[in-house]
Amino acid sequence: MKVVLIGVGQAGGKVTQRLAEYDYDMGFGAVQGAMAVNTAEADLQNLDIDTMLVGRDRVKGHGVGGDNELGAEIMQDEATEVMDGLDAKLSTDAEAVVIVAGLGGGTGSGGAPALARELKRIHDIPVYVTGILPGRDEGAIYQANAGRSLKTVAREADSLLLIDNDAWRTAGESMEEGFAEINDNIAQRLGLLFASGEIDAVDEVAESVVDSSEIINTLRPGGMAVLGYASAAASEDAGENVNAITSTTRNALLTGTSVPNVVEAETGLLVVAGQPERISRKGVERARSWIEEETGSMQVRGGDFPLDSERIAALVLLGGVERSNRIDEFMQRAKEAHESKNDGRGEAKEAFLNEELDDLF
């Protein structure tokens, strides 16, 4: 699946660069272009991808200080300039635009939904957002920002792929180490997903090809999506890997998703990656059927992706998961964070009671 990446805010820029690096290092060729946009000049200086500073007249390159309404206003005002910078990367081969943003910061949480709205107004290809939720220990303002942004992005983007910072971070790590590991994990999982839908990404041919339309159809319900991943050692004999594929798929869905404890979904996609001679079609089909039973969806697609590895990896994409208990828990946490802020904004609490949540615009 040929995509163009645009990172918004500090976290969005870092993850976008890591994704572009992973795609290049693996030789997949799925990432057609990448750029980062921010209101804080310092956050752009260490990035190797193309960058653009926005809001210079309003915040002088110092960022928006966690104010996501200001972040949204700046992105709306300068969306034309941002899209002009993006146009050079949007070749006729591009099949989707993927906005990457941390939903806790001001620029990412405000700018991502505003940019998604403008991109959808201009372009016919899908506009997806990869939104990173703040961990529990990242402070009330980040929880509050993410709660408002989450609902707004889910409405504006064709699909919102959620990643919880608490999901892919090892206990006991420092904040900096944790973020580095999260970025690596996001790059690997998203990189494999995009590559699996790109038939030119590898030299070998999958037995059951997953193309870009499978990813697009899985994300078609809109709302929120999650991505699960797990891997395990594999035998050289495909016949001995039936159980390895099914157990790895179970781990990907039950313990390896980007938002923990999310199972019910409208659609699903299973990609089993590994050396073709190690992948059992019986195992793939059995694992796909299990995902149907577990998620309650009759729209679960499945296929394999040739990868030069002695391990078997399972990648599970779920679409339409916004009614999960885990998301409800986060929204409640974000609502409580809003209520605890004594900033004089009476509309903040009401924003969570309003399903439209137009406050960011």
Coordinates of N, CA and C in Angstrom, one line a residue, residues 16 32 46 49 101 110 114 132 137 140 152 155 172 179 191 210 228 232 241 244 253-254 257-258 270 312 320 338 345:
T16 N 6.9 9.6 12.4 CA 6.9 9.6 10.9 C 8.3 9.4 10.4
Q32 N 5.9 6.6 0.1 CA 6.2 7.4 -1.1 C 6.8 8.8 -0.7
N46 N 16.0 18.3 14.6 CA 16.7 17.0 14.6 C 16.1 15.9 13.7
I49 N 13.7 14.1 7.7 CA 12.7 14.2 6.6 C 12.4 15.7 6.4
A101 N 0.1 11.6 14.7 CA 0.1 12.7 15.7 C 0.0 12.1 17.1
G110 N -4.6 19.2 18.1 CA -5.5 20.2 17.4 C -5.3 20.2 15.9
A114 N -7.8 19.0 12.1 CA -8.0 20.1 11.2 C -7.4 19.8 9.8
I132 N -1.7 8.7 18.7 CA -1.0 8.1 19.9 C -1.6 8.7 21.2
D137 N 0.6 8.2 33.1 CA 1.5 9.0 33.9 C 1.9 10.3 33.2
A140 N -2.5 15.5 33.4 CA -4.0 15.8 33.2 C -4.2 16.5 31.8
T152 N -12.8 14.1 17.9 CA -12.9 14.9 16.7 C -12.2 14.3 15.5
R155 N -14.2 11.6 13.8 CA -15.2 12.1 12.9 C -14.6 12.6 11.6
G172 N 9.2 -0.3 33.9 CA 10.5 0.0 34.5 C 11.4 0.9 33.6
F179 N 9.5 5.9 25.2 CA 9.1 6.5 23.9 C 9.8 6.0 22.7
G191 N 4.8 -0.4 9.4 CA 5.6 -0.7 8.3 C 5.2 -2.0 7.6
V210 N -2.3 -10.2 0.0 CA -3.0 -9.1 0.6 C -2.6 -7.9 -0.2
G228 N -2.8 -5.3 16.1 CA -2.2 -6.2 17.0 C -1.0 -6.9 16.3
A232 N 6.6 -15.6 16.8 CA 7.1 -16.8 17.5 C 8.1 -17.6 16.5
N241 N 3.6 -25.9 11.6 CA 3.4 -24.5 12.0 C 2.0 -24.1 12.1
A244 N 1.5 -22.9 15.6 CA 2.3 -21.7 15.8 C 1.6 -20.5 15.2
L253 N -3.9 -10.7 19.0 CA -5.2 -10.1 19.3 C -5.5 -9.9 20.8
L254 N -5.1 -10.9 21.6 CA -5.4 -10.8 23.0 C -4.4 -10.1 23.9
T257 N -2.3 -5.9 21.1 CA -2.9 -4.9 20.3 C -2.5 -3.5 20.8
S258 N -2.6 -2.5 19.9 CA -2.1 -1.2 20.1 C -3.0 -0.5 21.2
L270 N -6.1 -10.3 8.8 CA -5.0 -11.1 9.4 C -3.9 -11.2 8.3
I312 N 7.6 -16.7 12.6 CA 6.3 -16.5 12.1 C 5.7 -15.3 12.8
G320 N -13.5 -0.4 13.1 CA -14.7 -0.2 13.8 C -14.8 -0.7 15.2
H338 N -10.3 16.8 32.5 CA -10.9 18.1 32.1 C -11.6 18.7 33.3
R345 N -12.8 27.5 31.8 CA -13.5 27.2 30.6 C -14.7 26.4 30.9

